[in-house]
CSV table of C-alpha atoms and ligand atoms in Angstrom, one decimal:
chain,number,residue,atom,x,y,z
A,1,MET,CA,180.7,38.5,184.5
A,2,GLN,CA,177.1,38.9,183.4
A,3,ASN,CA,175.2,36.6,180.7
A,4,GLN,CA,174.0,38.1,177.4
A,5,THR,CA,170.5,39.0,178.4
A,6,ALA,CA,172.4,41.6,180.6
A,7,GLU,CA,175.0,42.2,177.9
A,8,VAL,CA,172.2,43.5,175.4
A,9,ILE,CA,171.1,45.8,177.4
A,10,ARG,CA,172.9,49.0,177.5
A,11,SER,CA,175.0,50.4,180.6
A,12,ALA,CA,173.2,52.2,183.2
A,13,ALA,CA,176.2,54.4,183.3
A,14,PRO,CA,175.1,57.5,184.9
A,15,ALA,CA,175.5,60.9,181.9
A,16,ALA,CA,174.7,64.2,182.4
A,17,SER,CA,171.4,64.1,181.4
A,18,PRO,CA,169.6,61.0,182.1
A,19,GLN,CA,169.0,58.1,179.4
A,20,ARG,CA,165.5,58.1,177.4
A,21,TRP,CA,164.0,54.3,178.8
A,22,SER,CA,162.0,52.8,176.8
A,23,VAL,CA,159.0,50.4,178.1
A,24,ALA,CA,160.7,47.3,176.5
A,25,GLU,CA,164.0,47.8,178.3
A,26,VAL,CA,163.2,48.2,181.3
A,27,GLU,CA,160.6,44.9,180.7
A,28,ALA,CA,163.6,43.5,179.7
A,29,LEU,CA,165.6,44.3,183.1
A,30,LEU,CA,162.9,43.5,185.0
A,31,LYS,CA,163.3,39.9,183.5
A,32,LEU,CA,167.1,39.5,183.9
A,33,PRO,CA,168.4,36.6,185.7
A,34,PHE,CA,167.8,37.7,189.9
A,35,PRO,CA,171.4,37.3,190.2
A,36,ASP,CA,172.3,38.9,187.0
A,37,LEU,CA,169.4,41.9,188.1
A,38,MET,CA,171.0,42.6,191.6
A,39,TYR,CA,174.8,42.3,190.4
A,40,ARG,CA,173.8,45.1,188.1
A,41,ALA,CA,172.0,46.8,190.4
A,42,GLN,CA,174.5,46.6,193.3
A,43,GLN,CA,176.9,48.4,190.8
A,44,VAL,CA,175.2,51.3,190.6
A,45,HIS,CA,174.2,51.5,194.2
A,46,ARG,CA,178.0,51.3,194.9
A,47,GLU,CA,179.4,53.8,192.4
A,48,HIS,CA,177.2,56.6,193.6
A,49,PHE,CA,175.8,55.4,198.1
A,50,ASP,CA,177.6,53.8,200.6
A,51,PRO,CA,175.6,50.7,200.9
A,52,ASN,CA,175.2,50.4,204.4
A,53,ALA,CA,173.5,53.7,204.9
A,54,LEU,CA,169.9,54.0,204.7
A,55,GLN,CA,168.6,57.8,204.6
A,56,LEU,CA,165.4,57.9,207.9
A,57,SER,CA,162.6,60.2,206.8
A,58,THR,CA,159.0,59.8,209.2
A,59,LEU,CA,155.6,60.6,208.0
A,60,LEU,CA,153.0,62.3,209.7
A,61,SER,CA,149.4,62.7,208.1
A,62,ILE,CA,149.0,66.7,209.0
A,63,LYS,CA,145.3,66.4,207.8
A,64,THR,CA,143.4,62.5,207.3
A,65,GLY,CA,140.3,61.5,205.6
A,66,GLY,CA,137.8,63.0,203.9
A,67,CYS,CA,139.2,63.2,199.8
A,68,SER,CA,137.1,63.9,197.3
A,69,GLU,CA,139.7,62.1,195.0
A,70,ASP,CA,138.8,58.3,194.1
A,71,CYS,CA,142.4,56.4,194.2
A,72,GLY,CA,141.4,53.3,194.3
A,73,TYR,CA,144.4,51.8,197.2
A,74,CYS,CA,143.9,54.8,199.4
A,75,SER,CA,142.0,54.3,203.4
A,76,GLN,CA,141.4,58.3,202.9
A,77,SER,CA,139.1,58.9,199.7
A,78,SER,CA,135.9,59.4,200.9
A,79,VAL,CA,134.3,57.5,198.2
A,80,ASN,CA,136.1,54.7,199.6
A,81,ALA,CA,134.0,52.8,202.5
A,82,THR,CA,136.9,52.8,204.7
A,83,ASP,CA,136.6,52.4,208.8
A,84,ILE,CA,139.7,55.6,209.3
A,85,GLN,CA,138.8,58.6,211.9
A,86,ASN,CA,139.0,62.1,209.8
A,87,GLN,CA,141.0,64.3,210.8
A,88,LYS,CA,141.5,67.7,210.2
A,89,LEU,CA,144.6,70.0,210.1
A,90,MET,CA,146.9,69.6,212.7
A,91,GLU,CA,147.7,72.6,214.9
A,92,VAL,CA,151.0,74.0,214.0
A,93,GLU,CA,152.9,73.2,217.7
A,94,ALA,CA,151.4,69.3,217.7
A,95,VAL,CA,152.9,68.8,214.0
A,96,VAL,CA,156.3,70.2,215.3
A,97,ALA,CA,156.3,68.4,218.7
A,98,ALA,CA,156.3,65.6,216.3
A,99,ALA,CA,159.1,66.7,214.3
A,100,ARG,CA,160.9,66.8,217.6
A,101,ALA,CA,160.3,63.2,218.4
A,102,ALA,CA,161.1,61.7,215.2
A,103,ARG,CA,164.7,64.4,214.9
A,104,GLU,CA,165.3,62.4,218.3
A,105,ASN,CA,164.9,59.3,216.9
A,106,GLY,CA,167.3,59.8,214.3
A,107,ALA,CA,164.7,60.6,211.5
A,108,THR,CA,166.5,63.2,208.9
A,109,ARG,CA,163.9,64.0,207.1
A,110,PHE,CA,160.0,64.8,208.0
A,111,CYS,CA,157.5,64.1,205.8
A,112,MET,CA,153.8,66.4,206.0
A,113,SER,CA,150.9,64.5,204.2
A,114,ALA,CA,146.9,65.9,203.9
A,115,ALA,CA,144.3,64.0,202.2
A,116,TRP,CA,143.8,66.7,200.1
A,117,ARG,CA,142.8,66.9,196.6
A,118,GLU,CA,145.3,70.3,196.3
A,119,PRO,CA,145.5,72.8,199.3
A,120,CYS,CA,143.5,75.8,199.0
A,121,ASP,CA,145.2,79.0,200.3
A,122,ARG,CA,144.7,79.1,204.0
A,123,ASP,CA,145.6,75.9,204.0
A,124,LEU,CA,149.0,76.4,202.0
A,125,GLU,CA,149.8,79.2,204.7
A,126,ASN,CA,149.3,77.4,207.4
A,127,VAL,CA,151.5,73.9,206.1
A,128,ALA,CA,154.2,76.7,205.4
A,129,ARG,CA,154.1,78.4,208.8
A,130,MET,CA,155.0,74.1,209.9
A,131,VAL,CA,157.5,73.9,206.9
A,132,SER,CA,159.5,76.5,208.7
A,133,GLU,CA,159.6,75.7,211.9
A,134,VAL,CA,160.2,72.2,211.3
A,135,ARG,CA,163.2,73.6,208.8
A,136,ALA,CA,164.2,75.3,211.9
A,137,LEU,CA,164.3,72.5,213.8
A,138,GLY,CA,167.4,71.1,211.7
A,139,MET,CA,165.5,68.6,209.7
A,140,GLU,CA,165.1,68.5,205.8
A,141,THR,CA,161.6,68.9,205.3
A,142,CYS,CA,158.9,66.9,202.7
A,143,ALA,CA,155.4,67.5,202.0
A,144,THR,CA,152.5,66.1,200.1
A,145,LEU,CA,149.6,67.4,199.6
A,146,GLY,CA,148.0,66.7,196.5
A,147,MET,CA,148.5,68.9,193.2
A,148,LEU,CA,150.2,72.1,193.9
A,149,SER,CA,150.2,74.8,191.7
A,150,GLU,CA,153.2,77.5,190.5
A,151,GLU,CA,152.4,79.9,193.0
A,152,HIS,CA,151.7,77.3,196.1
A,153,ALA,CA,155.0,75.8,195.0
A,154,ALA,CA,156.5,78.8,195.2
A,155,GLN,CA,155.1,80.2,198.7
A,156,LEU,CA,156.8,76.5,200.2
A,157,ARG,CA,159.8,76.7,198.9
A,158,GLU,CA,159.7,79.9,200.7
A,159,ALA,CA,159.5,78.9,204.0
A,160,GLY,CA,161.9,76.2,203.6
A,161,LEU,CA,160.4,73.1,201.8
A,162,ASP,CA,162.9,70.7,200.3
A,163,TYR,CA,161.2,67.8,198.6
A,164,TYR,CA,157.8,67.3,197.3
A,165,ASN,CA,156.0,63.8,197.5
A,166,HIS,CA,154.0,63.6,194.5
A,167,ASN,CA,153.8,59.8,193.5
A,168,LEU,CA,152.8,58.8,189.2
A,169,ASP,CA,151.6,56.0,191.3
A,170,THR,CA,151.2,54.1,188.5
A,171,ALA,CA,151.7,53.4,184.6
A,172,PRO,CA,149.9,55.7,181.9
A,173,GLU,CA,147.8,53.0,180.3
A,174,LEU,CA,146.4,51.4,183.8
A,175,TYR,CA,146.6,55.0,185.7
A,176,GLY,CA,142.4,55.8,184.8
A,177,GLU,CA,141.4,52.3,186.5
A,178,ILE,CA,142.4,52.8,189.7
A,179,ILE,CA,142.5,57.4,189.6
A,180,THR,CA,139.5,58.8,187.8
A,181,THR,CA,139.3,61.9,189.5
A,182,ARG,CA,142.4,63.6,187.7
A,183,THR,CA,144.7,62.8,184.9
A,184,TYR,CA,148.1,61.7,184.0
A,185,GLN,CA,148.5,64.9,183.2
A,186,ASP,CA,148.1,67.0,186.4
A,187,ARG,CA,150.9,64.5,188.5
A,188,LEU,CA,153.1,65.6,185.6
A,189,ASP,CA,152.6,69.3,185.7
A,190,THR,CA,152.0,69.5,189.8
A,191,LEU,CA,156.0,67.7,189.8
A,192,GLU,CA,157.0,70.6,186.9
A,193,HIS,CA,156.1,73.1,188.8
A,194,VAL,CA,157.5,71.5,192.3
A,195,ARG,CA,160.8,71.4,189.9
A,196,SER,CA,160.8,75.0,188.5
A,197,ALA,CA,160.0,76.5,192.3
A,198,GLY,CA,163.2,74.6,193.3
A,199,ILE,CA,162.3,72.3,195.6
A,200,SER,CA,163.9,68.5,195.1
A,201,VAL,CA,161.4,66.2,193.6
A,202,CYS,CA,160.4,63.1,195.3
A,203,SER,CA,158.2,60.6,193.2
A,204,GLY,CA,157.3,57.4,193.0
A,205,GLY,CA,154.6,54.1,192.2
A,206,ILE,CA,152.7,51.4,194.1
A,207,VAL,CA,152.8,47.9,193.3
A,208,GLY,CA,151.0,45.3,193.3
A,209,LEU,CA,147.9,47.3,191.9
A,210,GLY,CA,147.0,44.6,189.8
A,211,GLU,CA,149.1,46.0,187.0
A,212,ASN,CA,151.2,43.4,184.4
A,213,ILE,CA,155.3,43.4,184.2
A,214,THR,CA,154.5,45.9,181.4
A,215,GLN,CA,152.8,47.9,183.3
A,216,ARG,CA,155.1,47.5,186.3
A,217,ALA,CA,158.0,48.7,183.3
A,218,ALA,CA,156.3,51.6,181.8
A,219,LEU,CA,155.8,52.9,185.7
A,220,ILE,CA,159.3,52.9,186.2
A,221,ALA,CA,160.2,54.2,182.6
A,222,GLN,CA,158.0,57.0,183.5
A,223,LEU,CA,160.4,58.2,186.6
A,224,ALA,CA,163.2,57.3,185.0
A,225,ASN,CA,163.1,59.5,181.9
A,226,LEU,CA,161.7,62.9,184.0
A,227,ASP,CA,164.0,65.4,182.9
A,228,PRO,CA,165.6,65.5,185.3
A,229,TYR,CA,164.5,62.2,187.1
A,230,PRO,CA,163.5,61.7,190.7
A,231,ASP,CA,165.8,63.1,193.6
A,232,SER,CA,164.0,60.9,195.6
A,233,VAL,CA,161.8,57.2,194.2
A,234,PRO,CA,159.8,55.5,197.0
A,235,ILE,CA,158.5,52.4,195.8
A,236,ASN,CA,155.3,51.1,197.6
A,237,ASN,CA,153.7,47.9,197.9
A,238,LEU,CA,150.3,47.7,197.9
A,239,VAL,CA,149.2,47.8,202.1
A,240,LYS,CA,145.1,46.7,200.5
A,241,ILE,CA,142.2,48.1,202.8
A,242,GLU,CA,139.0,47.0,203.7
A,243,GLY,CA,136.6,49.2,201.8
A,244,THR,CA,138.5,49.5,199.2
A,245,PRO,CA,138.7,48.5,195.9
A,246,LEU,CA,141.9,47.0,195.5
A,247,ALA,CA,141.4,45.3,199.0
A,248,GLU,CA,141.1,42.0,196.5
A,249,ALA,CA,144.0,42.7,194.9
A,250,PRO,CA,146.2,40.0,194.0
A,251,ASP,CA,149.6,39.6,196.1
A,252,LEU,CA,152.5,40.4,194.7
A,253,ASP,CA,155.5,38.1,195.0
A,254,PRO,CA,157.6,39.3,196.7
A,255,LEU,CA,160.5,38.8,194.3
A,256,ASP,CA,159.0,40.8,192.1
A,257,PHE,CA,158.9,43.3,193.9
A,258,VAL,CA,162.4,43.3,195.2
A,259,ARG,CA,162.8,43.4,191.2
A,260,THR,CA,161.2,46.4,190.7
A,261,ILE,CA,163.6,48.3,193.6
A,262,ALA,CA,166.6,46.6,191.6
A,263,VAL,CA,164.8,47.9,188.3
A,264,ALA,CA,164.8,51.5,189.9
A,265,ARG,CA,168.1,51.2,191.4
A,266,ILE,CA,169.8,51.2,187.6
A,267,THR,CA,167.1,53.6,185.8
A,268,MET,CA,168.1,55.9,188.4
A,269,PRO,CA,171.0,55.5,189.7
A,270,LYS,CA,171.8,58.5,191.5
A,271,ALA,CA,168.1,58.6,193.5
A,272,TYR,CA,167.4,57.8,196.9
A,273,VAL,CA,165.2,54.8,196.1
A,274,ARG,CA,163.0,54.1,199.0
A,275,LEU,CA,161.5,51.3,199.8
A,276,SER,CA,157.8,52.4,201.2
A,277,ALA,CA,154.3,51.2,202.3
A,278,GLY,CA,154.5,47.8,202.6
A,279,ARG,CA,156.8,46.9,205.1
A,280,GLU,CA,155.0,45.7,208.2
A,281,GLN,CA,153.9,42.6,205.5
A,282,MET,CA,157.3,42.4,204.6
A,283,SER,CA,159.6,39.8,205.8
A,284,GLU,CA,163.3,40.9,207.2
A,285,ALA,CA,164.9,38.8,204.6
A,286,VAL,CA,162.8,40.3,201.6
A,287,GLN,CA,163.4,43.7,203.3
A,288,THR,CA,167.5,42.7,203.3
A,289,LEU,CA,166.6,41.8,199.5
A,290,CYS,CA,165.4,45.3,198.9
A,291,PHE,CA,168.6,46.8,200.4
A,292,LEU,CA,170.4,44.8,198.6
A,293,ALA,CA,168.8,45.4,195.6
A,294,GLY,CA,169.3,49.5,196.0
A,295,ALA,CA,166.8,50.9,198.2
A,296,ASN,CA,168.9,53.4,200.4
A,297,SER,CA,166.1,54.9,202.3
A,298,ILE,CA,163.3,54.3,205.0
A,299,PHE,CA,160.3,55.3,206.4
A,300,TYR,CA,160.7,55.9,210.4
A,301,GLY,CA,158.1,55.1,212.5
A,302,GLU,CA,155.7,53.1,213.7
A,303,LYS,CA,153.0,54.9,211.7
A,304,LEU,CA,152.8,55.3,207.7
A,305,LEU,CA,149.6,57.4,207.1
A,306,THR,CA,146.7,55.4,208.2
A,307,THR,CA,148.2,51.5,208.4
A,308,GLY,CA,151.5,50.5,210.6
A,309,ASN,CA,155.2,50.3,209.7
A,310,PRO,CA,158.0,48.9,211.8
A,311,ALA,CA,158.5,50.7,215.0
A,312,GLU,CA,161.9,52.2,215.3
A,313,ASP,CA,163.8,49.8,217.4
A,314,HIS,CA,162.7,47.5,215.7
A,315,ASP,CA,164.3,48.8,212.8
A,316,ARG,CA,167.0,50.0,214.7
A,317,VAL,CA,167.7,46.4,215.1
A,318,LEU,CA,167.2,45.0,212.0
A,319,MET,CA,169.9,47.4,210.7
A,320,LYS,CA,172.4,46.5,213.5
A,321,LYS,CA,171.9,42.7,212.5
A,322,LEU,CA,172.6,44.0,209.0
A,323,GLY,CA,175.8,46.4,209.6
A,324,MET,CA,173.7,49.0,208.3
A,325,TYR,CA,173.4,52.5,209.9
A,326,PRO,CA,171.4,55.6,210.0
A,327,LEU,CA,172.5,58.7,207.5
A,328,THR,CA,173.3,61.3,210.0
A,329,GLU,CA,174.3,64.0,208.2
A,330,LYS,CA,171.8,65.9,205.8
A,331,HIS,CA,172.0,64.3,202.0
B,1,LIG,N1,147.0,63.0,198.8
B,1,LIG,C1,148.1,63.1,198.4
B,1,LIG,C2,148.3,62.5,197.2
B,1,LIG,O1,147.9,61.2,196.9
B,1,LIG,O2,149.5,63.0,196.4
B,1,LIG,C3,149.0,63.5,199.5
B,1,LIG,C4,148.7,61.4,200.2
B,1,LIG,S1,148.9,60.4,199.1
B,1,LIG,C5,148.5,58.7,200.5
B,1,LIG,C6,150.1,60.1,199.1
B,1,LIG,C7,150.7,58.6,198.6
B,1,LIG,O3,150.4,57.4,198.9
B,1,LIG,C8,149.9,58.2,197.3
B,1,LIG,O4,150.6,59.0,196.0
B,1,LIG,C9,150.5,56.5,197.2
B,1,LIG,O5,151.5,56.2,196.5
B,1,LIG,C10,150.7,56.4,199.0
B,1,LIG,N2,149.6,55.3,199.3
B,1,LIG,C11,148.5,55.6,199.5
B,1,LIG,N3,147.5,54.9,200.2
B,1,LIG,C12,148.8,53.2,199.7
B,1,LIG,C13,148.2,52.3,199.8
B,1,LIG,N4,147.0,51.3,200.4
B,1,LIG,N5,149.4,51.4,199.9
B,1,LIG,C14,150.6,52.1,199.6
B,1,LIG,N6,150.6,52.9,198.9
B,1,LIG,C15,149.4,53.6,199.0
B,2,LIG,C1,154.4,57.4,199.5
B,2,LIG,O1,155.0,57.4,198.3
B,2,LIG,N1,154.1,56.2,200.1
B,2,LIG,C2,153.5,57.6,201.4
B,2,LIG,C3,154.0,58.9,201.4
B,2,LIG,N2,154.9,58.7,200.5
B,2,LIG,C4,153.0,59.7,202.0
B,2,LIG,C5,152.3,57.1,202.1
B,2,LIG,C6,152.2,55.2,201.9
B,2,LIG,C7,150.4,55.4,202.4
B,2,LIG,C8,150.6,54.0,202.9
B,2,LIG,C9,148.8,53.8,203.7
B,2,LIG,C10,148.6,54.0,204.8
B,2,LIG,O2,149.4,54.3,205.7
B,2,LIG,O3,147.3,54.8,204.4
B,3,LIG,FE1,143.3,61.6,198.2
B,3,LIG,FE2,146.1,61.5,198.2
B,3,LIG,FE3,144.4,59.0,198.7
B,3,LIG,FE4,144.5,59.8,196.8
B,3,LIG,S1,146.0,59.1,197.5
B,3,LIG,S2,142.1,59.6,198.2
B,3,LIG,S3,144.5,61.7,196.4
B,3,LIG,S4,145.2,60.9,200.5
């Protein structure tokens, strides 16, 4: 039986249209006793998903570094003094070869990421070719290329793009302290263009940026109040990168990370909640708590964009130990 605190928070049963979540309601969820929170999250998760299955996406940085945006967490911003190797847009053939390898390893979705503020027309044509060729391998396609116009979104859809990743990243109140070269509204506009083009929305954020619990709640409320909420919600734990303004950000308590996952699950019942960046720095026990809290998707492959991720064989062993398995058919 749930305790009184839990009872005052309204039920997260899915409705035809999404619920509106106030920041205070989300914050109250984040503050639930841990066992109550996990119980709520598991109830919601099991109502909509096989709790033992994980969706696996492999990431590839198709254009690395030299980005004109000033995101305070990112190794790829030209404003940040990081020591990554810039790399121009990859050739289509090399991208398709990487996608094929990812498929052979068991990934069902391939996500192509570029360090751009926004793609130009020529870049977009090249990415559209990559999308259609990766799609032809029988994989789901995802791209994250920065801001997207309506026209570019339509072109990508035409090429066979299934998902577009564009994160809200943090709470509106904190946003201006993390990024100054674009606005929150710019982010929301791109999500609208993506949705209108018929592409599924993948949007989440980063925790551990030094936000307080109210700001963490505000990020989740923003995502959950999108109408409809995103199909896929990546929750990244900040990977601290030397040379970025956030290199010395205080560590987030791992249990607060797990709580964030649980609240994302409760407020966005049918979304795939992705345990994203930061897994390499996380113990298996914490990752397991995230799965129990409702995370049902991961980035699979030994590299994220410029930082490491657990190797495929390591993740396979973990899944086996937990009796979990990859989603094999397309979802
Ligand atoms: N340039 C595009 C954009 O910003 O939308 C696409 C690539 S960008 C690297 C994709 C996302 O990666 C960011 O929105 C952010 O959420 C996440 N990210 C970047 N650096 C990170 C870091 N150091 N730790 C955790 N997440 C990070
Ligand atoms: C997302 O939300 N996380 C991924 C993906 N979308 C593109 C990126 C994580 C980047 C982590 C830092 C790096 O490897 O540079
Ligand atoms: Fe550029 Fe994206 Fe990194 Fe921001 S997060 S600096 S937009 S690559």
